[in-house]
C-alpha angles and dihedrals in degrees: 000000000000117000112242113173126017111208119185131193119219126208096002094146116062096216091052091052089049095049089058094043093247128142117250105253122243093214132020114292107217130190133159142223129210117251088244085074093069120114129166118252093249140059131028114346113201113203126183116266129209096040099094129252119357114202130206118228112186114209144171112244128204128197124217115228103186141020111286120234122190112278097023117138130228090255090057099050110023117084105162143047129198141155124236148158124250100206115208129194091219100190090048091048092052091056092046091051091051090052092043089237126147117273098235096111090052098042110026106056121126114291092011093125109062112187135182124214114284122251127192114289107253095211131270096277093051091043089060091059098048122118127206138176145176128227123203112197089341097308121110110243102166136025132167150146134218086244086079097051116123090213113034123221095264090056092048093051094048093045096047094038095050094041105039106004130248129224141161111307097026115124133199126210099208102205139278132262125228122291102069115159147158129278134216133210111288098022114145119217130194126187121210125198116183090332096313114119126220123191149332103235116192113207118225117188 
């Protein structure tokens, strides 16, 4: 199934919002990335140089399998689960936030949406109990679980579906836990979803 729209959720883990000095949102904070940002979760990952620090943000990703209608549940519309990285040009984002400009320059550059292969969605109840993490050069730098989301998956689907629309091929990056940080040329990243490893990704700056 081709990917159509890439929706991302900002500040969906309280500790991540706090580590960046941001307020915890009162409703889902949604932004998007172009499909040109997609990159598989393995191989050489070329990131832009000369724009300051670029931070990893490991996230669970769900895929929509059918057109959403108001009131539908996650079990009715989600058909796939993956793990990915929402790359952020942090210094660029800081300037954009100060100017109250959109985040696209900081979030939507080429290769800024790393994505593993999709596996069948285990159901909303099982999704809630998943664990995921990110290793940088073999050391764990992030770990999380949907249990710690500010806005659970059902809320994200209803909010995005009712506000923007959701249909088959749309995907949602559901937010990142605390521990985000910058990378340097040559770093090797591995994503882990419930014990299954994806990668490695070798960073080229």
